[in-house]
Amino acid sequence: MNLEDLQIDQNTASLCYEIDGVEFIMEFDWNFYDADPKTYECKIDVYCTEAEQWINGIKHSYFPSLDELKVIKTAIEDVVLESPVDWGLVEHLEMELDFYNEQKNENL
């Protein structure tokens, strides 16, 4: 697995690599949580949404090991948490506030 092939986008990430002719494709979603609107300190949740391996052109189900997942999760966190505002933290906080206010108004 080569983390240089890890592609991170807004709330998604993907990793494709090949070992001994077997191609591995993994897709991830990530979201902010536990964000402080004053300091912008936050955490992200990362979860695998799709994983497959291709052997001789045939798709097979695959799920990465816990060790692989930890490495990938850490790599995504390192990139996103280096500058969370650039990855949409402010918009995330605004959506949370809007949701909270809607819920509050519904319960009045």
mmCIF file with all atom_site columns, C-alpha atoms in Angstrom:
data_model
loop_
_atom_site.group_PDB
_atom_site.id
_atom_site.type_symbol
_atom_site.label_atom_id
_atom_site.label_alt_id
_atom_site.label_comp_id
_atom_site.label_asym_id
_atom_site.label_entity_id
_atom_site.label_seq_id
_atom_site.pdbx_PDB_ins_code
_atom_site.Cartn_x
_atom_site.Cartn_y
_atom_site.Cartn_z
_atom_site.occupancy
_atom_site.B_iso_or_equiv
_atom_site.pdbx_formal_charge
_atom_site.auth_seq_id
_atom_site.auth_comp_id
_atom_site.auth_asym_id
_atom_site.auth_atom_id
_atom_site.pdbx_PDB_model_num
ATOM 1   C CA . MET A 1 1   ? 0.000   0.000   0.000   1.00 0.00 ? 1   MET A CA 1
ATOM 2   C CA . ASN A 1 2   ? 1.401   3.350   -1.052  1.00 0.00 ? 2   ASN A CA 1
ATOM 3   C CA . LEU A 1 3   ? -0.161  6.314   0.742   1.00 0.00 ? 3   LEU A CA 1
ATOM 4   C CA . GLU A 1 4   ? 1.129   8.617   -1.988  1.00 0.00 ? 4   GLU A CA 1
ATOM 5   C CA . ASP A 1 5   ? -1.782  7.208   -4.025  1.00 0.00 ? 5   ASP A CA 1
ATOM 6   C CA . LEU A 1 6   ? -4.303  8.343   -1.397  1.00 0.00 ? 6   LEU A CA 1
ATOM 7   C CA . GLN A 1 7   ? -6.612  10.965  -2.902  1.00 0.00 ? 7   GLN A CA 1
ATOM 8   C CA . ILE A 1 8   ? -8.507  13.144  -0.455  1.00 0.00 ? 8   ILE A CA 1
ATOM 9   C CA . ASP A 1 9   ? -11.451 15.285  -1.489  1.00 0.00 ? 9   ASP A CA 1
ATOM 10  C CA . GLN A 1 10  ? -14.188 17.113  0.368   1.00 0.00 ? 10  GLN A CA 1
ATOM 11  C CA . ASN A 1 11  ? -15.600 14.444  2.719   1.00 0.00 ? 11  ASN A CA 1
ATOM 12  C CA . THR A 1 12  ? -14.293 11.539  0.637   1.00 0.00 ? 12  THR A CA 1
ATOM 13  C CA . ALA A 1 13  ? -11.025 9.767   0.018   1.00 0.00 ? 13  ALA A CA 1
ATOM 14  C CA . SER A 1 14  ? -9.889  6.919   -2.186  1.00 0.00 ? 14  SER A CA 1
ATOM 15  C CA . LEU A 1 15  ? -6.909  4.651   -2.412  1.00 0.00 ? 15  LEU A CA 1
ATOM 16  C CA . CYS A 1 16  ? -6.022  2.345   -5.293  1.00 0.00 ? 16  CYS A CA 1
ATOM 17  C CA . TYR A 1 17  ? -2.941  0.174   -5.401  1.00 0.00 ? 17  TYR A CA 1
ATOM 18  C CA . GLU A 1 18  ? -1.702  -3.088  -6.846  1.00 0.00 ? 18  GLU A CA 1
ATOM 19  C CA . ILE A 1 19  ? 0.217   -5.965  -5.263  1.00 0.00 ? 19  ILE A CA 1
ATOM 20  C CA . ASP A 1 20  ? 1.346   -8.945  -7.323  1.00 0.00 ? 20  ASP A CA 1
ATOM 21  C CA . GLY A 1 21  ? -1.239  -8.297  -10.044 1.00 0.00 ? 21  GLY A CA 1
ATOM 22  C CA . VAL A 1 22  ? -4.115  -7.871  -7.582  1.00 0.00 ? 22  VAL A CA 1
ATOM 23  C CA . GLU A 1 23  ? -5.667  -4.399  -7.680  1.00 0.00 ? 23  GLU A CA 1
ATOM 24  C CA . PHE A 1 24  ? -7.141  -3.007  -4.452  1.00 0.00 ? 24  PHE A CA 1
ATOM 25  C CA . ILE A 1 25  ? -9.665  -0.158  -4.517  1.00 0.00 ? 25  ILE A CA 1
ATOM 26  C CA . MET A 1 26  ? -10.965 1.481   -1.347  1.00 0.00 ? 26  MET A CA 1
ATOM 27  C CA . GLU A 1 27  ? -13.360 4.386   -0.909  1.00 0.00 ? 27  GLU A CA 1
ATOM 28  C CA . PHE A 1 28  ? -13.799 6.330   2.330   1.00 0.00 ? 28  PHE A CA 1
ATOM 29  C CA . ASP A 1 29  ? -16.090 9.004   3.710   1.00 0.00 ? 29  ASP A CA 1
ATOM 30  C CA . TRP A 1 30  ? -14.935 11.396  6.397   1.00 0.00 ? 30  TRP A CA 1
ATOM 31  C CA . ASN A 1 31  ? -16.800 13.989  8.463   1.00 0.00 ? 31  ASN A CA 1
ATOM 32  C CA . PHE A 1 32  ? -15.986 16.512  11.122  1.00 0.00 ? 32  PHE A CA 1
ATOM 33  C CA . TYR A 1 33  ? -17.215 15.986  14.660  1.00 0.00 ? 33  TYR A CA 1
ATOM 34  C CA . ASP A 1 34  ? -16.530 17.416  18.089  1.00 0.00 ? 34  ASP A CA 1
ATOM 35  C CA . ALA A 1 35  ? -15.634 20.776  16.533  1.00 0.00 ? 35  ALA A CA 1
ATOM 36  C CA . ASP A 1 36  ? -15.057 23.898  18.604  1.00 0.00 ? 36  ASP A CA 1
ATOM 37  C CA . PRO A 1 37  ? -16.455 26.941  16.756  1.00 0.00 ? 37  PRO A CA 1
ATOM 38  C CA . LYS A 1 38  ? -14.103 29.324  18.571  1.00 0.00 ? 38  LYS A CA 1
ATOM 39  C CA . THR A 1 39  ? -10.767 27.534  18.154  1.00 0.00 ? 39  THR A CA 1
ATOM 40  C CA . TYR A 1 40  ? -11.654 25.344  15.151  1.00 0.00 ? 40  TYR A CA 1
ATOM 41  C CA . GLU A 1 41  ? -10.157 22.379  16.951  1.00 0.00 ? 41  GLU A CA 1
ATOM 42  C CA . CYS A 1 42  ? -11.931 19.268  15.777  1.00 0.00 ? 42  CYS A CA 1
ATOM 43  C CA . LYS A 1 43  ? -11.776 15.577  15.058  1.00 0.00 ? 43  LYS A CA 1
ATOM 44  C CA . ILE A 1 44  ? -12.815 13.656  12.000  1.00 0.00 ? 44  ILE A CA 1
ATOM 45  C CA . ASP A 1 45  ? -14.579 10.349  11.649  1.00 0.00 ? 45  ASP A CA 1
ATOM 46  C CA . VAL A 1 46  ? -13.340 8.165   8.799   1.00 0.00 ? 46  VAL A CA 1
ATOM 47  C CA . TYR A 1 47  ? -15.090 5.054   7.590   1.00 0.00 ? 47  TYR A CA 1
ATOM 48  C CA . CYS A 1 48  ? -14.646 2.718   4.657   1.00 0.00 ? 48  CYS A CA 1
ATOM 49  C CA . THR A 1 49  ? -17.649 2.777   2.306   1.00 0.00 ? 49  THR A CA 1
ATOM 50  C CA . GLU A 1 50  ? -16.384 0.412   -0.354  1.00 0.00 ? 50  GLU A CA 1
ATOM 51  C CA . ALA A 1 51  ? -13.488 -1.971  -0.733  1.00 0.00 ? 51  ALA A CA 1
ATOM 52  C CA . GLU A 1 52  ? -12.831 -4.386  -3.511  1.00 0.00 ? 52  GLU A CA 1
ATOM 53  C CA . GLN A 1 53  ? -10.039 -6.332  -5.069  1.00 0.00 ? 53  GLN A CA 1
ATOM 54  C CA . TRP A 1 54  ? -9.699  -7.256  -8.715  1.00 0.00 ? 54  TRP A CA 1
ATOM 55  C CA . ILE A 1 55  ? -8.005  -10.541 -9.603  1.00 0.00 ? 55  ILE A CA 1
ATOM 56  C CA . ASN A 1 56  ? -7.678  -11.402 -13.296 1.00 0.00 ? 56  ASN A CA 1
ATOM 57  C CA . GLY A 1 57  ? -10.390 -8.862  -14.134 1.00 0.00 ? 57  GLY A CA 1
ATOM 58  C CA . ILE A 1 58  ? -12.873 -10.319 -11.647 1.00 0.00 ? 58  ILE A CA 1
ATOM 59  C CA . LYS A 1 59  ? -14.165 -8.199  -8.770  1.00 0.00 ? 59  LYS A CA 1
ATOM 60  C CA . HIS A 1 60  ? -14.025 -9.718  -5.279  1.00 0.00 ? 60  HIS A CA 1
ATOM 61  C CA . SER A 1 61  ? -15.243 -8.344  -1.972  1.00 0.00 ? 61  SER A CA 1
ATOM 62  C CA . TYR A 1 62  ? -12.468 -7.144  0.263   1.00 0.00 ? 62  TYR A CA 1
ATOM 63  C CA . PHE A 1 63  ? -12.181 -5.429  3.599   1.00 0.00 ? 63  PHE A CA 1
ATOM 64  C CA . PRO A 1 64  ? -8.901  -3.907  4.726   1.00 0.00 ? 64  PRO A CA 1
ATOM 65  C CA . SER A 1 65  ? -7.318  -5.095  7.951   1.00 0.00 ? 65  SER A CA 1
ATOM 66  C CA . LEU A 1 66  ? -7.598  -2.985  11.086  1.00 0.00 ? 66  LEU A CA 1
ATOM 67  C CA . ASP A 1 67  ? -3.930  -2.070  10.743  1.00 0.00 ? 67  ASP A CA 1
ATOM 68  C CA . GLU A 1 68  ? -4.494  -0.861  7.167   1.00 0.00 ? 68  GLU A CA 1
ATOM 69  C CA . LEU A 1 69  ? -7.536  1.132   8.256   1.00 0.00 ? 69  LEU A CA 1
ATOM 70  C CA . LYS A 1 70  ? -5.596  2.794   11.072  1.00 0.00 ? 70  LYS A CA 1
ATOM 71  C CA . VAL A 1 71  ? -2.810  3.821   8.703   1.00 0.00 ? 71  VAL A CA 1
ATOM 72  C CA . ILE A 1 72  ? -5.268  5.222   6.153   1.00 0.00 ? 72  ILE A CA 1
ATOM 73  C CA . LYS A 1 73  ? -7.357  6.993   8.809   1.00 0.00 ? 73  LYS A CA 1
ATOM 74  C CA . THR A 1 74  ? -4.240  8.594   10.272  1.00 0.00 ? 74  THR A CA 1
ATOM 75  C CA . ALA A 1 75  ? -3.106  9.747   6.827   1.00 0.00 ? 75  ALA A CA 1
ATOM 76  C CA . ILE A 1 76  ? -6.495  11.363  6.136   1.00 0.00 ? 76  ILE A CA 1
ATOM 77  C CA . GLU A 1 77  ? -6.525  12.999  9.588   1.00 0.00 ? 77  GLU A CA 1
ATOM 78  C CA . ASP A 1 78  ? -3.010  14.357  9.087   1.00 0.00 ? 78  ASP A CA 1
ATOM 79  C CA . VAL A 1 79  ? -4.010  16.115  5.872   1.00 0.00 ? 79  VAL A CA 1
ATOM 80  C CA . VAL A 1 80  ? -7.457  17.382  6.903   1.00 0.00 ? 80  VAL A CA 1
ATOM 81  C CA . LEU A 1 81  ? -6.624  18.432  10.462  1.00 0.00 ? 81  LEU A CA 1
ATOM 82  C CA . GLU A 1 82  ? -3.561  20.368  9.316   1.00 0.00 ? 82  GLU A CA 1
ATOM 83  C CA . SER A 1 83  ? -5.960  23.010  7.973   1.00 0.00 ? 83  SER A CA 1
ATOM 84  C CA . PRO A 1 84  ? -9.576  22.075  8.743   1.00 0.00 ? 84  PRO A CA 1
ATOM 85  C CA . VAL A 1 85  ? -10.957 25.435  7.605   1.00 0.00 ? 85  VAL A CA 1
ATOM 86  C CA . ASP A 1 86  ? -9.668  24.711  4.107   1.00 0.00 ? 86  ASP A CA 1
ATOM 87  C CA . TRP A 1 87  ? -11.545 21.401  4.188   1.00 0.00 ? 87  TRP A CA 1
ATOM 88  C CA . GLY A 1 88  ? -14.924 22.961  5.035   1.00 0.00 ? 88  GLY A CA 1
ATOM 89  C CA . LEU A 1 89  ? -14.987 23.147  8.823   1.00 0.00 ? 89  LEU A CA 1
ATOM 90  C CA . VAL A 1 90  ? -16.693 26.558  8.868   1.00 0.00 ? 90  VAL A CA 1
ATOM 91  C CA . GLU A 1 91  ? -19.444 25.319  6.563   1.00 0.00 ? 91  GLU A CA 1
ATOM 92  C CA . HIS A 1 92  ? -19.828 22.221  8.739   1.00 0.00 ? 92  HIS A CA 1
ATOM 93  C CA . LEU A 1 93  ? -20.226 24.362  11.864  1.00 0.00 ? 93  LEU A CA 1
ATOM 94  C CA . GLU A 1 94  ? -22.775 26.571  10.106  1.00 0.00 ? 94  GLU A CA 1
ATOM 95  C CA . MET A 1 95  ? -24.816 23.517  9.082   1.00 0.00 ? 95  MET A CA 1
ATOM 96  C CA . GLU A 1 96  ? -24.697 22.191  12.644  1.00 0.00 ? 96  GLU A CA 1
ATOM 97  C CA . LEU A 1 97  ? -25.882 25.548  13.988  1.00 0.00 ? 97  LEU A CA 1
ATOM 98  C CA . ASP A 1 98  ? -28.693 25.722  11.411  1.00 0.00 ? 98  ASP A CA 1
ATOM 99  C CA . PHE A 1 99  ? -29.778 22.188  12.324  1.00 0.00 ? 99  PHE A CA 1
ATOM 100 C CA . TYR A 1 100 ? -29.694 23.005  16.042  1.00 0.00 ? 100 TYR A CA 1
ATOM 101 C CA . ASN A 1 101 ? -31.759 26.162  15.503  1.00 0.00 ? 101 ASN A CA 1
ATOM 102 C CA . GLU A 1 102 ? -34.319 24.278  13.388  1.00 0.00 ? 102 GLU A CA 1
ATOM 103 C CA . GLN A 1 103 ? -34.669 21.615  16.069  1.00 0.00 ? 103 GLN A CA 1
ATOM 104 C CA . LYS A 1 104 ? -34.971 24.265  18.744  1.00 0.00 ? 104 LYS A CA 1
ATOM 105 C CA . ASN A 1 105 ? -37.696 26.087  16.802  1.00 0.00 ? 105 ASN A CA 1
ATOM 106 C CA . GLU A 1 106 ? -39.620 22.856  16.179  1.00 0.00 ? 106 GLU A CA 1
ATOM 107 C CA . ASN A 1 107 ? -39.687 22.105  19.899  1.00 0.00 ? 107 ASN A CA 1
ATOM 108 C CA . LEU A 1 108 ? -41.076 25.509  20.904  1.00 0.00 ? 108 LEU A CA 1
#
